[in-house]
PDB file of C-alpha atoms in Angstrom:
ATOM      1  CA  MET X  16      -9.172  -4.413  -0.194  1.00 41.00           C
ATOM      2  CA  ALA X  17     -10.895  -4.641  -3.621  1.00 43.00           C
ATOM      3  CA  GLY X  18      -8.324  -7.121  -4.943  1.00 43.00           C
ATOM      4  CA  HIS X  19      -8.761  -9.276  -1.846  1.00 45.00           C
ATOM      5  CA  ASP X  20     -12.482  -9.305  -2.505  1.00 41.00           C
ATOM      6  CA  ASN X  21     -11.801 -10.197  -6.082  1.00 41.00           C
ATOM      7  CA  ILE X  22      -9.431 -13.310  -5.271  1.00 41.00           C
ATOM      8  CA  ASN X  23     -12.074 -14.661  -2.742  1.00 40.00           C
ATOM      9  CA  GLY X  24     -15.341 -13.851  -4.212  1.00 38.00           C
ATOM     10  CA  SER X  25     -17.110 -15.887  -6.873  1.00 39.00           C
ATOM     11  CA  THR X  26     -16.693 -15.065 -10.502  1.00 39.00           C
ATOM     12  CA  GLU X  27     -20.053 -13.351 -10.537  1.00 40.00           C
ATOM     13  CA  LYS X  28     -19.092 -10.962  -7.794  1.00 41.00           C
ATOM     14  CA  SER X  29     -15.646 -10.357  -9.403  1.00 42.00           C
ATOM     15  CA  SER X  30     -17.261  -9.433 -12.900  1.00 43.00           C
ATOM     16  CA  SER X  31     -19.509  -7.264 -11.328  1.00 45.00           C
ATOM     17  CA  SER X  32     -16.895  -5.439  -9.214  1.00 46.00           C
ATOM     18  CA  MET X  33     -14.991  -5.173 -12.515  1.00 48.00           C
ATOM     19  CA  ASP X  34     -17.890  -3.232 -13.835  1.00 54.00           C
ATOM     20  CA  ASP X  35     -17.584  -0.932 -10.846  1.00 55.00           C
ATOM     21  CA  LEU X  36     -13.969  -0.240 -11.071  1.00 61.00           C
ATOM     22  CA  PRO X  37     -13.095   2.898 -13.269  1.00 65.00           C
ATOM     23  CA  THR X  38     -11.024   1.698 -16.147  1.00 73.00           C
ATOM     24  CA  PHE X  39      -8.675   4.256 -17.593  1.00 76.00           C
ATOM     25  CA  ASN X  40      -6.433   4.393 -20.760  1.00 76.00           C
ATOM     26  CA  ALA X  41      -3.174   4.290 -18.825  1.00 78.00           C
ATOM     27  CA  GLU X  42      -1.083   5.462 -21.821  1.00 79.00           C
ATOM     28  CA  ASN X  43      -3.033   8.582 -22.263  1.00 82.00           C
ATOM     29  CA  MET X  44      -2.956   9.238 -18.615  1.00 84.00           C
ATOM     30  CA  GLN X  45       0.741   9.063 -18.620  1.00 85.00           C
ATOM     31  CA  ASN X  46       0.785  11.514 -21.557  1.00 86.00           C
ATOM     32  CA  ASN X  47      -1.364  14.007 -19.548  1.00 87.00           C
ATOM     33  CA  MET X  48       0.990  13.640 -16.410  1.00 88.00           C
ATOM     34  CA  LYS X  49       3.919  14.390 -18.662  1.00 88.00           C
ATOM     35  CA  VAL X  50       2.267  17.505 -19.989  1.00 88.00           C
ATOM     36  CA  ILE X  51       1.564  18.691 -16.502  1.00 89.00           C
ATOM     37  CA  LEU X  52       5.086  18.000 -15.398  1.00 90.00           C
ATOM     38  CA  TYR X  53       6.410  20.073 -18.168  1.00 89.00           C
ATOM     39  CA  SER X  54       4.080  22.937 -17.725  1.00 89.00           C
ATOM     40  CA  ARG X  55       4.831  23.081 -14.007  1.00 91.00           C
ATOM     41  CA  THR X  56       8.505  22.956 -14.288  1.00 91.00           C
ATOM     42  CA  PHE X  57       8.703  25.633 -16.862  1.00 91.00           C
ATOM     43  CA  MET X  58       6.456  27.872 -14.774  1.00 91.00           C
ATOM     44  CA  ALA X  59       8.431  27.236 -11.864  1.00 93.00           C
ATOM     45  CA  ILE X  60      11.610  28.281 -13.650  1.00 93.00           C
ATOM     46  CA  ILE X  61      10.114  31.508 -15.036  1.00 92.00           C
ATOM     47  CA  GLY X  62       8.573  32.125 -11.673  1.00 92.00           C
ATOM     48  CA  GLY X  63      12.018  31.841 -10.016  1.00 93.00           C
ATOM     49  CA  VAL X  64      13.538  34.184 -12.328  1.00 92.00           C
ATOM     50  CA  ILE X  65      10.868  36.713 -11.905  1.00 92.00           C
ATOM     51  CA  ALA X  66      11.092  36.544  -8.127  1.00 92.00           C
ATOM     52  CA  GLY X  67      14.744  36.993  -8.328  1.00 91.00           C
ATOM     53  CA  ILE X  68      14.451  40.056 -10.480  1.00 90.00           C
ATOM     54  CA  LEU X  69      11.831  41.599  -8.326  1.00 89.00           C
ATOM     55  CA  GLY X  70      14.307  41.068  -5.296  1.00 86.00           C
ATOM     56  CA  LEU X  71      11.912  38.939  -3.227  1.00 86.00           C
ATOM     57  CA  THR X  72      13.372  37.485  -0.146  1.00 85.00           C
ATOM     58  CA  SER X  73      12.487  34.831   2.319  1.00 86.00           C
ATOM     59  CA  LEU X  74       8.736  34.218   2.878  1.00 91.00           C
ATOM     60  CA  THR X  75       7.551  36.552   0.154  1.00 91.00           C
ATOM     61  CA  GLY X  76       9.280  34.473  -2.433  1.00 91.00           C
ATOM     62  CA  PHE X  77       7.685  31.322  -1.341  1.00 92.00           C
ATOM     63  CA  ILE X  78       4.218  32.945  -1.244  1.00 94.00           C
ATOM     64  CA  PHE X  79       5.049  34.066  -4.795  1.00 92.00           C
ATOM     65  CA  TYR X  80       5.713  30.462  -5.675  1.00 92.00           C
ATOM     66  CA  PHE X  81       2.324  29.406  -4.255  1.00 92.00           C
ATOM     67  CA  LEU X  82       0.689  32.205  -6.439  1.00 93.00           C
ATOM     68  CA  VAL X  83       2.590  31.125  -9.504  1.00 92.00           C
ATOM     69  CA  MET X  84       1.482  27.569  -8.987  1.00 92.00           C
ATOM     70  CA  ALA X  85      -2.200  28.538  -8.247  1.00 91.00           C
ATOM     71  CA  ILE X  86      -2.259  30.409 -11.557  1.00 92.00           C
ATOM     72  CA  THR X  87      -0.647  27.392 -13.414  1.00 90.00           C
ATOM     73  CA  SER X  88      -3.173  25.100 -11.750  1.00 90.00           C
ATOM     74  CA  ALA X  89      -6.117  27.397 -12.940  1.00 90.00           C
ATOM     75  CA  ALA X  90      -4.617  27.518 -16.388  1.00 89.00           C
ATOM     76  CA  LEU X  91      -4.243  23.661 -16.575  1.00 88.00           C
ATOM     77  CA  THR X  92      -7.839  23.435 -15.486  1.00 88.00           C
ATOM     78  CA  ALA X  93      -8.772  25.811 -18.169  1.00 88.00           C
ATOM     79  CA  LYS X  94      -6.855  23.812 -20.693  1.00 86.00           C
ATOM     80  CA  ALA X  95      -8.671  20.662 -19.530  1.00 83.00           C
ATOM     81  CA  LYS X  96     -11.797  22.595 -20.478  1.00 81.00           C
ATOM     82  CA  PHE X  97     -13.028  22.266 -16.807  1.00 80.00           C
ATOM     83  CA  SER X  98     -13.744  18.612 -17.360  1.00 81.00           C
ATOM     84  CA  ILE X  99     -11.014  17.180 -15.046  1.00 80.00           C
ATOM     85  CA  HIS X 100     -12.369  13.717 -14.907  1.00 80.00           C
ATOM     86  CA  SER X 101     -12.167  13.139 -18.591  1.00 80.00           C
ATOM     87  CA  TYR X 102      -8.409  13.745 -18.404  1.00 82.00           C
ATOM     88  CA  PHE X 103      -7.318  12.702 -14.908  1.00 82.00           C
ATOM     89  CA  ASP X 104      -8.595  10.411 -12.188  1.00 81.00           C
ATOM     90  CA  SER X 105      -8.459  13.001  -9.425  1.00 81.00           C
ATOM     91  CA  TRP X 106      -7.915  16.514  -8.597  1.00 82.00           C
ATOM     92  CA  ASN X 107      -4.777  15.765  -6.939  1.00 83.00           C
ATOM     93  CA  ARG X 108      -3.127  14.855 -10.043  1.00 80.00           C
ATOM     94  CA  LEU X 109      -3.744  18.254 -11.526  1.00 82.00           C
ATOM     95  CA  VAL X 110      -3.160  20.396  -8.322  1.00 84.00           C
ATOM     96  CA  LEU X 111      -0.244  18.626  -6.509  1.00 83.00           C
ATOM     97  CA  ASP X 112       1.759  16.736  -9.048  1.00 82.00           C
ATOM     98  CA  GLY X 113       5.222  18.095  -9.612  1.00 82.00           C
ATOM     99  CA  PHE X 114       4.885  20.681  -6.906  1.00 87.00           C
ATOM    100  CA  PHE X 115       7.933  19.906  -4.825  1.00 87.00           C
ATOM    101  CA  GLY X 116      10.013  19.234  -7.816  1.00 88.00           C
ATOM    102  CA  GLY X 117       9.057  22.563  -9.189  1.00 89.00           C
ATOM    103  CA  LEU X 118       9.761  24.126  -5.772  1.00 92.00           C
ATOM    104  CA  MET X 119      13.446  22.957  -6.028  1.00 92.00           C
ATOM    105  CA  SER X 120      13.564  24.398  -9.575  1.00 92.00           C
ATOM    106  CA  PHE X 121      12.035  27.570  -8.430  1.00 93.00           C
ATOM    107  CA  VAL X 122      14.595  28.125  -5.505  1.00 93.00           C
ATOM    108  CA  LEU X 123      17.534  27.322  -7.884  1.00 94.00           C
ATOM    109  CA  PHE X 124      16.526  29.953 -10.470  1.00 93.00           C
ATOM    110  CA  TRP X 125      15.306  32.404  -7.707  1.00 93.00           C
ATOM    111  CA  THR X 126      18.702  32.387  -6.055  1.00 93.00           C
ATOM    112  CA  PHE X 127      20.472  32.444  -9.590  1.00 92.00           C
ATOM    113  CA  ALA X 128      18.468  35.423 -10.880  1.00 91.00           C
ATOM    114  CA  TYR X 129      18.746  37.194  -7.488  1.00 92.00           C
ATOM    115  CA  ASP X 130      22.643  36.728  -7.408  1.00 92.00           C
ATOM    116  CA  ILE X 131      22.945  38.041 -11.114  1.00 89.00           C
ATOM    117  CA  VAL X 132      20.881  41.205 -10.524  1.00 87.00           C
ATOM    118  CA  HIS X 133      21.348  42.242  -6.879  1.00 85.00           C
ATOM    119  CA  ILE X 134      24.767  40.886  -5.777  1.00 83.00           C
ATOM    120  CA  PHE X 135      27.106  40.910  -8.537  1.00 74.00           C
TER     121      PHE X 135
ATOM    122  CA  MET A   4       3.725  23.366 -30.845  1.00 59.00           C
ATOM    123  CA  GLY A   5       5.738  25.869 -32.960  1.00 80.00           C
ATOM    124  CA  ALA A   6       3.615  28.879 -31.987  1.00 84.00           C
ATOM    125  CA  GLY A   7       3.695  28.068 -28.372  1.00 84.00           C
ATOM    126  CA  PHE A   8       7.640  27.413 -28.454  1.00 88.00           C
ATOM    127  CA  LEU A   9       7.956  30.856 -30.263  1.00 91.00           C
ATOM    128  CA  VAL A  10       5.825  32.666 -27.509  1.00 90.00           C
ATOM    129  CA  GLY A  11       7.933  30.940 -24.926  1.00 90.00           C
ATOM    130  CA  VAL A  12      11.220  32.274 -26.626  1.00 91.00           C
ATOM    131  CA  ILE A  13       9.713  35.885 -26.817  1.00 92.00           C
ATOM    132  CA  GLY A  14       8.871  35.721 -23.136  1.00 91.00           C
ATOM    133  CA  VAL A  15      12.260  34.601 -22.165  1.00 92.00           C
ATOM    134  CA  LEU A  16      13.797  37.399 -24.289  1.00 93.00           C
ATOM    135  CA  ILE A  17      11.720  39.833 -22.486  1.00 93.00           C
ATOM    136  CA  LEU A  18      12.513  38.351 -19.185  1.00 91.00           C
ATOM    137  CA  SER A  19      16.299  38.657 -20.073  1.00 92.00           C
ATOM    138  CA  HIS A  20      15.883  42.332 -21.145  1.00 92.00           C
ATOM    139  CA  ALA A  21      13.990  42.969 -17.739  1.00 91.00           C
ATOM    140  CA  THR A  22      17.068  41.656 -15.980  1.00 91.00           C
ATOM    141  CA  TYR A  23      19.322  43.768 -17.941  1.00 91.00           C
ATOM    142  CA  SER A  24      17.370  46.915 -17.113  1.00 91.00           C
ATOM    143  CA  THR A  25      17.234  45.952 -13.485  1.00 90.00           C
ATOM    144  CA  ILE A  26      20.872  45.520 -13.513  1.00 90.00           C
ATOM    145  CA  GLN A  27      21.441  49.000 -14.992  1.00 90.00           C
ATOM    146  CA  TYR A  28      19.009  50.530 -12.510  1.00 90.00           C
ATOM    147  CA  ARG A  29      21.056  49.103  -9.531  1.00 88.00           C
ATOM    148  CA  ALA A  30      24.082  50.584 -11.205  1.00 88.00           C
ATOM    149  CA  LEU A  31      22.230  54.017 -11.258  1.00 89.00           C
ATOM    150  CA  LEU A  32      21.141  53.536  -7.713  1.00 87.00           C
ATOM    151  CA  LYS A  33      24.770  52.853  -6.672  1.00 85.00           C
ATOM    152  CA  ILE A  34      25.931  56.118  -8.361  1.00 88.00           C
ATOM    153  CA  THR A  35      23.179  58.278  -6.788  1.00 88.00           C
ATOM    154  CA  GLU A  36      23.599  56.430  -3.302  1.00 82.00           C
ATOM    155  CA  GLU A  37      19.964  55.364  -2.943  1.00 82.00           C
ATOM    156  CA  GLU A  38      18.392  52.267  -1.306  1.00 81.00           C
ATOM    157  CA  PHE A  39      16.680  49.680  -3.644  1.00 78.00           C
ATOM    158  CA  SER A  40      13.171  49.325  -2.724  1.00 80.00           C
ATOM    159  CA  GLY A  41      11.768  47.595  -5.810  1.00 78.00           C
ATOM    160  CA  PRO A  42      12.358  47.559  -9.569  1.00 81.00           C
ATOM    161  CA  PRO A  43      11.000  50.535 -11.804  1.00 84.00           C
ATOM    162  CA  ILE A  44       7.546  50.267 -13.062  1.00 89.00           C
ATOM    163  CA  ASP A  45       8.552  49.504 -16.717  1.00 89.00           C
ATOM    164  CA  VAL A  46      10.525  46.370 -15.625  1.00 89.00           C
ATOM    165  CA  VAL A  47       7.506  45.299 -13.423  1.00 91.00           C
ATOM    166  CA  ILE A  48       5.337  45.746 -16.713  1.00 92.00           C
ATOM    167  CA  GLU A  49       7.966  43.690 -18.675  1.00 90.00           C
ATOM    168  CA  LEU A  50       7.807  40.858 -15.988  1.00 91.00           C
ATOM    169  CA  ILE A  51       4.032  40.710 -16.046  1.00 93.00           C
ATOM    170  CA  ILE A  52       4.040  40.545 -19.873  1.00 92.00           C
ATOM    171  CA  SER A  53       6.809  37.822 -19.800  1.00 92.00           C
ATOM    172  CA  LEU A  54       4.850  35.957 -17.230  1.00 92.00           C
ATOM    173  CA  VAL A  55       1.592  35.933 -19.294  1.00 92.00           C
ATOM    174  CA  LEU A  56       3.554  34.876 -22.398  1.00 91.00           C
ATOM    175  CA  CYS A  57       5.258  32.059 -20.640  1.00 91.00           C
ATOM    176  CA  LEU A  58       2.078  30.851 -19.169  1.00 91.00           C
ATOM    177  CA  TRP A  59       0.550  30.783 -22.644  1.00 90.00           C
ATOM    178  CA  ALA A  60       3.648  28.813 -23.897  1.00 90.00           C
ATOM    179  CA  ALA A  61       3.557  26.434 -20.877  1.00 88.00           C
ATOM    180  CA  MET A  62      -0.056  25.617 -21.770  1.00 88.00           C
ATOM    181  CA  ALA A  63       0.396  25.458 -25.628  1.00 87.00           C
ATOM    182  CA  ALA A  64       3.893  23.768 -26.031  1.00 82.00           C
ATOM    183  CA  PRO A  65       4.033  20.442 -24.265  1.00 82.00           C
ATOM    184  CA  GLY A  66       1.165  19.068 -26.162  1.00 80.00           C
ATOM    185  CA  LYS A  67      -2.564  18.379 -25.545  1.00 82.00           C
ATOM    186  CA  PHE A  68      -4.305  16.363 -22.986  1.00 81.00           C
ATOM    187  CA  LYS A  69      -5.856  13.145 -24.013  1.00 81.00           C
ATOM    188  CA  SER A  70      -8.972  11.517 -22.950  1.00 79.00           C
ATOM    189  CA  ILE A  71      -8.539   8.632 -20.448  1.00 79.00           C
ATOM    190  CA  HIS A  72     -12.079   7.271 -20.818  1.00 78.00           C
ATOM    191  CA  PRO A  73     -11.931   4.041 -22.862  1.00 72.00           C
ATOM    192  CA  GLN A  74     -15.339   4.711 -24.429  1.00 70.00           C
ATOM    193  CA  SER A  75     -14.486   8.218 -25.587  1.00 69.00           C
ATOM    194  CA  GLU A  76     -14.392   9.156 -29.186  1.00 66.00           C
ATOM    195  CA  GLU A  77     -10.636   9.426 -29.676  1.00 67.00           C
ATOM    196  CA  ASN A  78      -9.815   6.091 -27.774  1.00 65.00           C
ATOM    197  CA  ARG A  79     -12.243   4.109 -29.845  1.00 66.00           C
ATOM    198  CA  VAL A  80     -10.091   1.653 -31.723  1.00 63.00           C
ATOM    199  CA  ILE A  81     -11.387  -1.065 -33.863  1.00 59.00           C
ATOM    200  CA  ALA A  82      -9.037  -3.951 -33.740  1.00 59.00           C
ATOM    201  CA  LEU A  83      -9.485  -6.157 -36.953  1.00 60.00           C
ATOM    202  CA  PRO A  84      -7.441  -9.093 -35.618  1.00 63.00           C
ATOM    203  CA  ALA A  85      -9.694  -9.404 -32.658  1.00 63.00           C
ATOM    204  CA  ASN A  86     -12.776  -9.732 -34.909  1.00 67.00           C
ATOM    205  CA  LEU A  87     -12.355 -13.438 -35.054  1.00 72.00           C
ATOM    206  CA  ASP A  88     -15.846 -14.237 -36.678  1.00 76.00           C
ATOM    207  CA  PHE A  89     -14.798 -12.554 -40.024  1.00 75.00           C
ATOM    208  CA  MET A  90     -11.345 -14.410 -40.475  1.00 76.00           C
ATOM    209  CA  ILE A  91     -11.152 -16.339 -43.690  1.00 79.00           C
ATOM    210  CA  PHE A  92      -8.787 -19.113 -44.378  1.00 78.00           C
ATOM    211  CA  ASN A  93     -10.380 -20.720 -47.472  1.00 82.00           C
ATOM    212  CA  HIS A  94      -9.063 -18.422 -49.906  1.00 81.00           C
ATOM    213  CA  ARG A  95      -6.801 -18.593 -53.134  1.00 82.00           C
ATOM    214  CA  GLY A  96      -3.713 -17.547 -50.875  1.00 78.00           C
ATOM    215  CA  LYS A  97      -3.320 -21.076 -49.710  1.00 78.00           C
ATOM    216  CA  ILE A  98      -1.996 -22.571 -53.053  1.00 80.00           C
ATOM    217  CA  PHE A  99       1.070 -20.442 -52.785  1.00 77.00           C
ATOM    218  CA  PRO A 100       3.907 -22.152 -51.177  1.00 73.00           C
ATOM    219  CA  LEU A 101       4.846 -21.175 -47.542  1.00 69.00           C
ATOM    220  CA  GLU A 102       7.948 -19.090 -47.640  1.00 66.00           C
ATOM    221  CA  THR A 103       8.676 -19.129 -43.843  1.00 62.00           C
ATOM    222  CA  GLU A 104      11.355 -21.669 -44.253  1.00 61.00           C
ATOM    223  CA  LEU A 105      13.174 -19.698 -46.804  1.00 56.00           C
ATOM    224  CA  LYS A 106      13.165 -16.509 -44.451  1.00 54.00           C
ATOM    225  CA  LEU A 107      14.639 -18.408 -41.700  1.00 51.00           C
ATOM    226  CA  LYS A 108      17.835 -19.078 -43.835  1.00 47.00           C
TER     227      LYS A 108
END
């Protein structure tokens, strides 16, 4: 919608809407997303191994994953010095990004550690 | 970077030791024919320690966040070629021969 307005509106209007649009440093944004992805994947793997050693099964393990991800989100917030909007454009970036990819890694290492400890 | 990575390695080592302890505990339970109802307390403590260490490593190792605001302190870059008012062409360098054609050969 904003782009449509920019095309049809006069130059004066488009320049004022350019001022309204938030501008980000895209390169640093990419860097921040990459840092979050690394942290989340690593914590998902470690959480999976811990869940496997503890011998969690079915729903308990997934609740444990949510717990680990909540701890990771809190730690990332603390790492961003509680000023999210100077490092990310929204909270969803911090809380949701890499969640499902991390879930796949979690399940893989969960079953791996469970098999090693409890089955073999 | 280095310290965070080292902490992560220590955390993973503690984790592998916890795995080994749990395997031995399972073997002990198989001998005494008891049911497994959870790992022993020292393994749980090891797991908590390794979780904390790995959380630290996950925060420290991948790098720092960078500010995305264009007007923030670390993003402020003074681009000299964009400063066209101060470009000078009338200097003594103009008497030297142009070597652009020589480079083309």
